[in-house]
Short mmCIF file of C-alpha atoms in Angstrom, two decimals:
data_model
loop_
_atom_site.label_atom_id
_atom_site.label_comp_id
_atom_site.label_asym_id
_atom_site.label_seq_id
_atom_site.Cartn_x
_atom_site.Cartn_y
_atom_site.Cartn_z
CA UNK A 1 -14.13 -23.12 44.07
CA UNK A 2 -15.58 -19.87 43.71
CA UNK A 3 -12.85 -18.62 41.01
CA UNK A 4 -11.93 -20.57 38.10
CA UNK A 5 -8.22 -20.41 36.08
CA UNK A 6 -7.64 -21.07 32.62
CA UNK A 7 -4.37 -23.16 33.22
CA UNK A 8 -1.96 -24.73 30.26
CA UNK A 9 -0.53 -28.23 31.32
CA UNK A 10 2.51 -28.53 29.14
CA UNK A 11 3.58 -31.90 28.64
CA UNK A 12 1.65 -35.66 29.07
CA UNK A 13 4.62 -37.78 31.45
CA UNK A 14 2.97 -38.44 34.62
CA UNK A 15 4.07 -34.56 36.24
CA UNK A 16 1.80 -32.95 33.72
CA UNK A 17 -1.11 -35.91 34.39
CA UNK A 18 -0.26 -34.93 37.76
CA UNK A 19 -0.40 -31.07 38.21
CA UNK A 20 -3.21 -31.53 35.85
CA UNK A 21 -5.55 -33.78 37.67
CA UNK A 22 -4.70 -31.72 40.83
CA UNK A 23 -5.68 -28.27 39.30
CA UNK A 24 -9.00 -29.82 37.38
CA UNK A 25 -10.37 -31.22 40.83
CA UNK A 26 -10.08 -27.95 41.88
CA UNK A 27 -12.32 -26.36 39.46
CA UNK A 28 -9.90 -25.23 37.21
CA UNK A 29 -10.24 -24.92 33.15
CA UNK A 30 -6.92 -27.42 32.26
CA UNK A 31 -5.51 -28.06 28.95
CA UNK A 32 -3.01 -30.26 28.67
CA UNK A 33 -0.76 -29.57 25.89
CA UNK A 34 1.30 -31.86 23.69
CA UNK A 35 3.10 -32.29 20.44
CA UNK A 36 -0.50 -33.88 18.60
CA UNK A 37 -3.67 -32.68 19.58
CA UNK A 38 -4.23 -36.43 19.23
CA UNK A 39 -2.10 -37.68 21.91
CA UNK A 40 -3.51 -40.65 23.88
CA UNK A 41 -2.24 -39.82 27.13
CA UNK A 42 -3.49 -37.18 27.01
CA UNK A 43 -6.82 -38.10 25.85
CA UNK A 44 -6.58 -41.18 28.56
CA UNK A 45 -5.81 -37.86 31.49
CA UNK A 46 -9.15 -35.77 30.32
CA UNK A 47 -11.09 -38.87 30.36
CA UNK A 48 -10.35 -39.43 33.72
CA UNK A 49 -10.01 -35.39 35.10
CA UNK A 50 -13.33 -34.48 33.79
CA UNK A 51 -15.58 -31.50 33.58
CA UNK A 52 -12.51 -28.81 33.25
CA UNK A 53 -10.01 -30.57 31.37
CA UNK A 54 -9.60 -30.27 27.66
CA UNK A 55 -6.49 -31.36 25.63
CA UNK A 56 -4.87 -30.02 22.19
CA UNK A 57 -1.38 -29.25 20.86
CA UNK A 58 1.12 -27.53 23.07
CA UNK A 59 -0.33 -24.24 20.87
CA UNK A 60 -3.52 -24.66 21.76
CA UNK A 61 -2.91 -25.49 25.38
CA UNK A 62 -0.55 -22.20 25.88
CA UNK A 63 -3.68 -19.98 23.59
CA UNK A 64 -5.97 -20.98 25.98
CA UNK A 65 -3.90 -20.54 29.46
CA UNK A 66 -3.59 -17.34 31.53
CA UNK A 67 -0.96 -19.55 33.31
CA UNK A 68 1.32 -21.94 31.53
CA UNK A 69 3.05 -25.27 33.93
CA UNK A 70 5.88 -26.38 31.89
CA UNK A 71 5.72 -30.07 32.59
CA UNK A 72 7.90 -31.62 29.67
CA UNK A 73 11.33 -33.55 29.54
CA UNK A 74 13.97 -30.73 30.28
CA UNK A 75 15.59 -31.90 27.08
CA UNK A 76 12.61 -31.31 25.19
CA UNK A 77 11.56 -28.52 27.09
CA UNK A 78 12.42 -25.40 24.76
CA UNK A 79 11.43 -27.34 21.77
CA UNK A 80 7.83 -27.66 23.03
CA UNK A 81 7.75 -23.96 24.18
CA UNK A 82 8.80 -23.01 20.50
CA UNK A 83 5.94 -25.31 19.37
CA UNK A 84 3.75 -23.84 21.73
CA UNK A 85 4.75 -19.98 20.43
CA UNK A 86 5.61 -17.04 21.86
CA UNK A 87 2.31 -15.31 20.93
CA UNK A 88 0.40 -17.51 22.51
CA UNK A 89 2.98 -17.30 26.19
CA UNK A 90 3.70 -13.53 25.81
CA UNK A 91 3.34 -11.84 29.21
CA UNK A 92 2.06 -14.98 30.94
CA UNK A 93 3.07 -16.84 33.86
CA UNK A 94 4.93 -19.76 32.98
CA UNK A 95 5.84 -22.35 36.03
CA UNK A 96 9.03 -24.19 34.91
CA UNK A 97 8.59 -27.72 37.05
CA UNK A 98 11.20 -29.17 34.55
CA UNK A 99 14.84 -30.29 35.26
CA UNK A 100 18.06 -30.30 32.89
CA UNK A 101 18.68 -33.88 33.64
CA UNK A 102 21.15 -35.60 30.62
CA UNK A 103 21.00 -39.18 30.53
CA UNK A 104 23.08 -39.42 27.63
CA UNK A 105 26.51 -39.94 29.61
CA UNK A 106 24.98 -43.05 31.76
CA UNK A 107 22.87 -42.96 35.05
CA UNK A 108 22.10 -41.72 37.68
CA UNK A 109 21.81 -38.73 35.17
CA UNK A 110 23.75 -35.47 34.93
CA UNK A 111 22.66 -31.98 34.03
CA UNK A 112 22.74 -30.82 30.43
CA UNK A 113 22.95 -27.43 31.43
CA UNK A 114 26.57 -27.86 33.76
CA UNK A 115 26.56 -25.33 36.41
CA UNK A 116 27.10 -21.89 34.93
CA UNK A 117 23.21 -22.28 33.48
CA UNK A 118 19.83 -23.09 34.01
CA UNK A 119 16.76 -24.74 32.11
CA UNK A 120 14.90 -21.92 34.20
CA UNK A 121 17.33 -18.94 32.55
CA UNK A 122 17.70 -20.93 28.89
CA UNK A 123 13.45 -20.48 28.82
CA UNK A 124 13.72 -16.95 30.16
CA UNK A 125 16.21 -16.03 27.91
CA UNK A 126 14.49 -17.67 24.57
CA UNK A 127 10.83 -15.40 25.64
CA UNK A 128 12.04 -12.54 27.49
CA UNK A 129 8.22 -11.39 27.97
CA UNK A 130 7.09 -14.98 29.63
CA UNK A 131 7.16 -14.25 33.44
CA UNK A 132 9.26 -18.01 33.95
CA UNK A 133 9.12 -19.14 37.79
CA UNK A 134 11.14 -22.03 38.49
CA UNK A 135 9.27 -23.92 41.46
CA UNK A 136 8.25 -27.45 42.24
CA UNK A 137 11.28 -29.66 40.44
CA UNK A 138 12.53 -30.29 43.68
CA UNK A 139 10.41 -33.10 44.56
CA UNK A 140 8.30 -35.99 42.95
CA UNK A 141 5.09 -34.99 41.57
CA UNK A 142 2.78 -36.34 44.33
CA UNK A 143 4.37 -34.55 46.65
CA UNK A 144 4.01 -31.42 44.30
CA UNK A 145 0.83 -30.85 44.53
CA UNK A 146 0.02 -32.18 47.86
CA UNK A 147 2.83 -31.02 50.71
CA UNK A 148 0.71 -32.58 53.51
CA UNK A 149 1.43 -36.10 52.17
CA UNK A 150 5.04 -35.65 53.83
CA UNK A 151 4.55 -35.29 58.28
CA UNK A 152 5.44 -31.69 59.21
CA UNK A 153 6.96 -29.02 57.89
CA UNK A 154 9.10 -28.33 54.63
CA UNK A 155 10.30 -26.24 52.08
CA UNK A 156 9.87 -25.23 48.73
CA UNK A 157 11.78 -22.87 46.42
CA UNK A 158 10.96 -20.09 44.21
CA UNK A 159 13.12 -18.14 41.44
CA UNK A 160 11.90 -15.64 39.16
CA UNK A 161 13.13 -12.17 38.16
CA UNK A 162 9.28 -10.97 38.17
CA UNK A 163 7.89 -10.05 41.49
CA UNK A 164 4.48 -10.06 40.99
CA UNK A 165 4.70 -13.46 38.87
CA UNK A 166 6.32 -14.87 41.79
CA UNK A 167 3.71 -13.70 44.23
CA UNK A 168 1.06 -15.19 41.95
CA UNK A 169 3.07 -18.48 42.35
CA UNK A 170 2.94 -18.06 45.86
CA UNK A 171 -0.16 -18.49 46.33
CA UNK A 172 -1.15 -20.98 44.35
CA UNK A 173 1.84 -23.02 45.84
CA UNK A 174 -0.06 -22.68 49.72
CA UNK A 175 -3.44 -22.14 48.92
CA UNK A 176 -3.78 -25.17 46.02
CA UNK A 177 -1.12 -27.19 46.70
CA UNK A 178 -0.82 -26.87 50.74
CA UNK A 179 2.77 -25.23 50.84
CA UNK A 180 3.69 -23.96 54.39
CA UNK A 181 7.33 -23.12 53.83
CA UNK A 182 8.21 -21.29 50.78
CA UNK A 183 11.68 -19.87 50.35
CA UNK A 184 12.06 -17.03 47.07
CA UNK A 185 15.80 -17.23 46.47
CA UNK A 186 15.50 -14.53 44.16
CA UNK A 187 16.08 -14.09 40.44
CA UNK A 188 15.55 -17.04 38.02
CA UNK A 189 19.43 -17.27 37.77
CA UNK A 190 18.95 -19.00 41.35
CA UNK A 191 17.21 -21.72 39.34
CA UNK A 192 20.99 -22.93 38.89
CA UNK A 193 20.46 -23.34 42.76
CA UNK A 194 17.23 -25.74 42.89
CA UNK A 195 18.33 -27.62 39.52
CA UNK A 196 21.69 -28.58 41.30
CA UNK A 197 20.17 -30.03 44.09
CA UNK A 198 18.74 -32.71 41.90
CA UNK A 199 21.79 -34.62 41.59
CA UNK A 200 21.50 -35.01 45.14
CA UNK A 201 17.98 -35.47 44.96
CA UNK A 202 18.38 -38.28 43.00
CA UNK A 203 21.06 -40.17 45.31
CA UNK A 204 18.86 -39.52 47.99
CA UNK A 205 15.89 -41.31 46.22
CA UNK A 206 18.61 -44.39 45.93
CA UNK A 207 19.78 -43.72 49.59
CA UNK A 208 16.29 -43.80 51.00
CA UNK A 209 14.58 -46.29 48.75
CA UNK A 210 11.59 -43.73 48.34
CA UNK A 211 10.82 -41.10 46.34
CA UNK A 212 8.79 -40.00 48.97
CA UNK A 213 11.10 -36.80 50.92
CA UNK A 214 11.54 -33.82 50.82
CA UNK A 215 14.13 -30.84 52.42
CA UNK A 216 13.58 -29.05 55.38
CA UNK A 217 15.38 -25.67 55.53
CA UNK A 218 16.01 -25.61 59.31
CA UNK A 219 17.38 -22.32 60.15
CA UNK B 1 37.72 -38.33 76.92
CA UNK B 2 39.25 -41.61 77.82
CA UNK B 3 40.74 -41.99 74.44
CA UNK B 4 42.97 -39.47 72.47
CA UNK B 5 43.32 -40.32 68.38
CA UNK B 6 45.75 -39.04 66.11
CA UNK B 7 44.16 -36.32 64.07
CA UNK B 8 45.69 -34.46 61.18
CA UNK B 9 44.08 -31.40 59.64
CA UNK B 10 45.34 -30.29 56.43
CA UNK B 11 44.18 -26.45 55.91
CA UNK B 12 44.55 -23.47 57.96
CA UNK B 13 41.00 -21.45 57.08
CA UNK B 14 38.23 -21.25 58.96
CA UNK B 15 36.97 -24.65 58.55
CA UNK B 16 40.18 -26.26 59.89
CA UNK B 17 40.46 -23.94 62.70
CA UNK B 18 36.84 -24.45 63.77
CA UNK B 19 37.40 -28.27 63.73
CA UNK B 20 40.80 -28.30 64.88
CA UNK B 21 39.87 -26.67 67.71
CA UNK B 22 36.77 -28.67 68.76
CA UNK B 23 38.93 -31.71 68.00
CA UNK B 24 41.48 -30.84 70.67
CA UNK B 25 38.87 -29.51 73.17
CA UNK B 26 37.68 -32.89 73.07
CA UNK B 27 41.27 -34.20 73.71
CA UNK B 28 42.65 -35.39 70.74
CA UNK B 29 46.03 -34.88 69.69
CA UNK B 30 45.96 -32.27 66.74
CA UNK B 31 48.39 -31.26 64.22
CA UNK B 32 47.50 -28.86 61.92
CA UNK B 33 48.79 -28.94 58.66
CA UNK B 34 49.85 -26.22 55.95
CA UNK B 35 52.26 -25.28 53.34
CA UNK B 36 55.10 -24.36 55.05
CA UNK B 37 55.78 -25.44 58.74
CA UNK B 38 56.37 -21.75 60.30
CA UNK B 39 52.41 -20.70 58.89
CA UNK B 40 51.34 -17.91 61.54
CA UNK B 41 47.83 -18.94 60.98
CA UNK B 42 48.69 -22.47 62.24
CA UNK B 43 50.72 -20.87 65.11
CA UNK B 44 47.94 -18.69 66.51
CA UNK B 45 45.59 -21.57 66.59
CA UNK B 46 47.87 -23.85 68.31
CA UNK B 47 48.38 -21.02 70.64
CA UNK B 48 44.67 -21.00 71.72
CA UNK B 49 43.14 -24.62 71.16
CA UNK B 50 46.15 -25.73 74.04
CA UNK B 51 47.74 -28.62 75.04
CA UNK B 52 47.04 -31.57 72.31
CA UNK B 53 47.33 -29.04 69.61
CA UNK B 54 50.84 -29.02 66.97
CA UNK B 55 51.23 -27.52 63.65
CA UNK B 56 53.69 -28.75 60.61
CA UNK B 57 53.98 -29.32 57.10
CA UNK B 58 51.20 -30.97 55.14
CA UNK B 59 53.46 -33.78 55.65
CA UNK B 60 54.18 -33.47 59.26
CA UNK B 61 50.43 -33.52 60.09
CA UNK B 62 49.67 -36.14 57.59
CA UNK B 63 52.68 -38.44 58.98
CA UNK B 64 51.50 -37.80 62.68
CA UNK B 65 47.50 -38.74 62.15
CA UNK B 66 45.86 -41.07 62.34
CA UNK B 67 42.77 -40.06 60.67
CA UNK B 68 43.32 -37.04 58.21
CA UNK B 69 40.88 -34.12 57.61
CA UNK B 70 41.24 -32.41 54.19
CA UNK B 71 39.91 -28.72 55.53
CA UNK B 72 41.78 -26.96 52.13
CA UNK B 73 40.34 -24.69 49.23
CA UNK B 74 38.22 -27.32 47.14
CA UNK B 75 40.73 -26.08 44.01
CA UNK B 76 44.07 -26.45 46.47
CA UNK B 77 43.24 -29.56 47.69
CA UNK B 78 44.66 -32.11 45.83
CA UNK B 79 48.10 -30.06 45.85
CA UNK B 80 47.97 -29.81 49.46
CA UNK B 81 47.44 -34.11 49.36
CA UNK B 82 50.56 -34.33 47.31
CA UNK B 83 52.58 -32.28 49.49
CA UNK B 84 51.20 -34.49 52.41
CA UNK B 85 52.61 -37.65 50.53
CA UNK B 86 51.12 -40.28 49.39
CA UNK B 87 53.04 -42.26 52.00
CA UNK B 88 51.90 -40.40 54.36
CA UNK B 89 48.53 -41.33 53.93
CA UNK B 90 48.25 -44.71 53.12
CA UNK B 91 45.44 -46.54 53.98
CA UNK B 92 44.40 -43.96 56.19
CA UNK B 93 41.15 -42.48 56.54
CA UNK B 94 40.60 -39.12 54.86
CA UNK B 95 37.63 -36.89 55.75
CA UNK B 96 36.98 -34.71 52.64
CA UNK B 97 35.40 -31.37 53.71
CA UNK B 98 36.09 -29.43 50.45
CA UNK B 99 34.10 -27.94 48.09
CA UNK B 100 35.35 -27.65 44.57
CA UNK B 101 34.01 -23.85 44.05
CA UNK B 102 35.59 -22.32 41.04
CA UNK B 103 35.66 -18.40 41.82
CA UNK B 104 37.05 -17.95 38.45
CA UNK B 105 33.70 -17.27 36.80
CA UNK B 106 32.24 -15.19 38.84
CA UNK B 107 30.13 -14.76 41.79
CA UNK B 108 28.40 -16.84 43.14
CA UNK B 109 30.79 -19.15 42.43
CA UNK B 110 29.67 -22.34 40.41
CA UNK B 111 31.63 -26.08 40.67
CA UNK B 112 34.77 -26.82 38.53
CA UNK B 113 34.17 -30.39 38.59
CA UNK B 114 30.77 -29.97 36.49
CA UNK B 115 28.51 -32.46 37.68
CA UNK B 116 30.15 -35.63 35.96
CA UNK B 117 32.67 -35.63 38.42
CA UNK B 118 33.24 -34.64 42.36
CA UNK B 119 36.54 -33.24 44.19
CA UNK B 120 35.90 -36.33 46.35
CA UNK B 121 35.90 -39.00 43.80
CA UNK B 122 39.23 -36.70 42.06
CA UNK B 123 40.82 -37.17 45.63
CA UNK B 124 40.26 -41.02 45.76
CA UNK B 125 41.18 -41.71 42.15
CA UNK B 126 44.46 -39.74 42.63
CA UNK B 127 44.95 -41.75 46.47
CA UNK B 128 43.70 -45.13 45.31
CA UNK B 129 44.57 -46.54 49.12
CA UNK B 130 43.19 -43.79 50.80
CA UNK B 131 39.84 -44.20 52.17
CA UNK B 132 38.20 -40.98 51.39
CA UNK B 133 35.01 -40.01 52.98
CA UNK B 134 32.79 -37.12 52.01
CA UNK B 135 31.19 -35.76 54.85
CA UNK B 136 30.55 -31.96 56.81
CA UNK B 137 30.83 -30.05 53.16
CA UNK B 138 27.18 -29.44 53.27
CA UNK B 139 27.17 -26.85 56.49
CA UNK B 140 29.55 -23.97 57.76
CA UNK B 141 31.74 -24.88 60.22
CA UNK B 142 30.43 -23.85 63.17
CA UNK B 143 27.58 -26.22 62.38
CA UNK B 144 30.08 -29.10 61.32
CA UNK B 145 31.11 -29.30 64.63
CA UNK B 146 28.42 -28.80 66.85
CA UNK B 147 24.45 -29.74 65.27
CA UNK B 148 22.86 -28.89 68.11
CA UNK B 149 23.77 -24.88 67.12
CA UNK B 150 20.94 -25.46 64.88
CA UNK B 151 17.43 -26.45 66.57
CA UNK B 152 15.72 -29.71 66.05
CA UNK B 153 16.67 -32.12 63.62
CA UNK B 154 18.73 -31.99 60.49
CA UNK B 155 20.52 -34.21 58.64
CA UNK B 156 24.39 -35.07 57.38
CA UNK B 157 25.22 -36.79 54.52
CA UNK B 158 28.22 -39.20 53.67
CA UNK B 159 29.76 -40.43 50.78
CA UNK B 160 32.72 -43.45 50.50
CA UNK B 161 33.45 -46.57 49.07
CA UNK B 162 34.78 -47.84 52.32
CA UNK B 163 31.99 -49.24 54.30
CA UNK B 164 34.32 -49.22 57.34
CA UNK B 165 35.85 -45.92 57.39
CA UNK B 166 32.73 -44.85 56.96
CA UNK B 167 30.99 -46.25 60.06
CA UNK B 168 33.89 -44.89 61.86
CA UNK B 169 33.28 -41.30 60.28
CA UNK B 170 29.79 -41.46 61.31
CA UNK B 171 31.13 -42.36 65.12
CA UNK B 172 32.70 -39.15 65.13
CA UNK B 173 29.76 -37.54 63.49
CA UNK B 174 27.50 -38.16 66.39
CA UNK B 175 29.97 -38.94 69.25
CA UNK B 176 32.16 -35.85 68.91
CA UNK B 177 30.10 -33.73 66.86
CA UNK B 178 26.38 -34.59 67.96
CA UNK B 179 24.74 -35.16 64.58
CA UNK B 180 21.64 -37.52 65.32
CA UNK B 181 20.53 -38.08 61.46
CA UNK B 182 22.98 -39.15 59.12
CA UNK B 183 22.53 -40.21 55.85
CA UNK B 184 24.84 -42.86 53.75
CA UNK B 185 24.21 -42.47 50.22
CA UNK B 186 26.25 -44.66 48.66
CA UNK B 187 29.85 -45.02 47.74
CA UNK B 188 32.40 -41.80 47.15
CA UNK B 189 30.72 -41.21 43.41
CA UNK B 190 27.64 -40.07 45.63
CA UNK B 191 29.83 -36.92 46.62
CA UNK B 192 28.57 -35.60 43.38
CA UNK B 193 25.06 -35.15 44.99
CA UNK B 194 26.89 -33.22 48.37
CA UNK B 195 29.31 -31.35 46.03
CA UNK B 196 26.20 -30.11 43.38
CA UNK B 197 23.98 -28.93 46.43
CA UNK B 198 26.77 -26.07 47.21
CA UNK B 199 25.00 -24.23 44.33
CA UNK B 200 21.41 -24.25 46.58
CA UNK B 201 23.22 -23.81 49.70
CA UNK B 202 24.91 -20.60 48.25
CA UNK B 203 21.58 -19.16 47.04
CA UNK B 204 20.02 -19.83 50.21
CA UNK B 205 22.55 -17.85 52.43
CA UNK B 206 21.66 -15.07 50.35
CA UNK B 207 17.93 -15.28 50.66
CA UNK B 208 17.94 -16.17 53.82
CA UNK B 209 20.83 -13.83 55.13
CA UNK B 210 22.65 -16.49 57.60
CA UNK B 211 24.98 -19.13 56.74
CA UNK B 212 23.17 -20.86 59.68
CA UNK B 213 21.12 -23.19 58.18
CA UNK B 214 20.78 -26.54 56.84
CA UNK B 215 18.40 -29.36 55.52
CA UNK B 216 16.45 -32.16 57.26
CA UNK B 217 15.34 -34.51 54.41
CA UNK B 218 12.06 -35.34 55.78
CA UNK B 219 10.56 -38.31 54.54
#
């Protein structure tokens, strides 16, 4: 890689040891944020991702990002962007992979937000200045950051209310990740869109017996 | 067509004309079903989809099929089903097309089910004998009724706890209304994954500026 990207990993569950690994064998500078700056998993993730990644809290990880993935548990996920501060995400980019689900009322899981809200809108409304771009919770983290591992062509979605921020995302969604078909629904209040289809998403998974699809938008 | 069924369709909108009328182009015997039985809307369509096609009461239509399509407003529906009698449809099977969009709140409009719940599973706890299958509420109706308006290869989902009913529904899926890829996923509780992908589908119109699209989980 000729150009290098500071790049915050929020959150250790295997999405963030995911997107992380992905963007560090790239060439990128990764930290990969979490509640301790001694967290094992994520210790265990820089061990393996070498040369570029680096760990500390979700502070530190969001301090030393130009762009921010939120990777945590949608239940946890404001809490850790509180931790994290809004000095440290002011004006960035901050990709919102996350997902409302609620397992508190019994599985398959629900979404904490109803339908009248999104995860994606709650984070833009708690740091108005953090360009949020909801993109990539529509499928399982393998496929995330590799689109090829799926035969032919499908589609992923993008909300944000910045245009430039989602241009950004854009790019690094075909030219790191291998996206073909990307779809900008608009605003982040289209989040409410992308986070409802994971009820479906997850029947699917059930359905198929793999977590292993994806949508084509055939039009 | 060698064989004529028995086909109610409860609704007079677009959605039951469309099928209505592909339903008796293919032959079947049609009665269209709304509020009252003098409904101009139902009278005009009977006038143009010909000789199989009758129009009634909820009731009338509901007596005279023998497999039922619920084409009402999502938040009319199970009025509609009470004015169709429960004797009426006993033990019948009952394609559920509706969406539960609540307009109330604004546009676009969001689900008034939440996503604990589905319009389909309301439908079958309120008709416990009824065999209620949730299918076609994830395209417009010109697509329900003819998936080769679309090109390639795209996929219908449905829901029911009838295993039956619903190979029977997925006979008329791809006999009558040439869908090649059609998904079970699981008993009528699944509708909640159908039902919560409205939200995408009514983001995507927008962005994409056609409501003629739809998905082909690739996998």
């Amino acid at each position: 890689m000729t150009h290098s990207t500071k790049i915050a990993v929020l959150g250790t569950g295997m999405v963030g040891e995911t997107i992380g690994a992905k963007l560090a064998s790239l060439g990128h500078a990764v930290t990969m944020g979490s509640r301790t700056a001694s967290n094992e998993k994520a210790a265990a993730w820089a061990a393996k991702a070498g040369a570029g990644a680096k760990t500390g809290t979700f502070a530190d990880a969001a301090a030393a990002g130009e762009i921010v993935f939120n990777c945590t548990r949608g239940d946890a996920s404001l809490a850790a962007l509180e931790a994290a501060g809004e000095a440290n995400l002011r004006n960035k980019i901050l990709i919102d992979v996350a997902n409302p689900l609620d397992f508190s009322k019994g599985m398959p899981p629900s979404l904490f937000t109803g339908n009248t809200d999104s995860l994606g809108e709650q984070i833009q409304r708690a740091f108005p200045s953090v360009k949020v771009v909801k993109a990539l919770n529509t499928v399982n983290c393998q496929i995330m950051v590799d689109a090829a591992r799926l035969p032919g062509d499908h589609t992923m979605f993008v909300s944000g209310d910045d245009a430039e921020a989602k241009a950004r995302v854009r790019t690094i969604l075909t030219d790191w990740f291998g996206w073909k078909d990307v779809v900008d629904l608009g605003g982040i209040a289209t989040a409410r869109g992308t986070e409802s289809y994971l009820p479906l998403w997850i029947r699917l998974w059930g359905a198929l017996g793999t977590a292993d699809f994806n949508v084509k938008i055939v039009r």
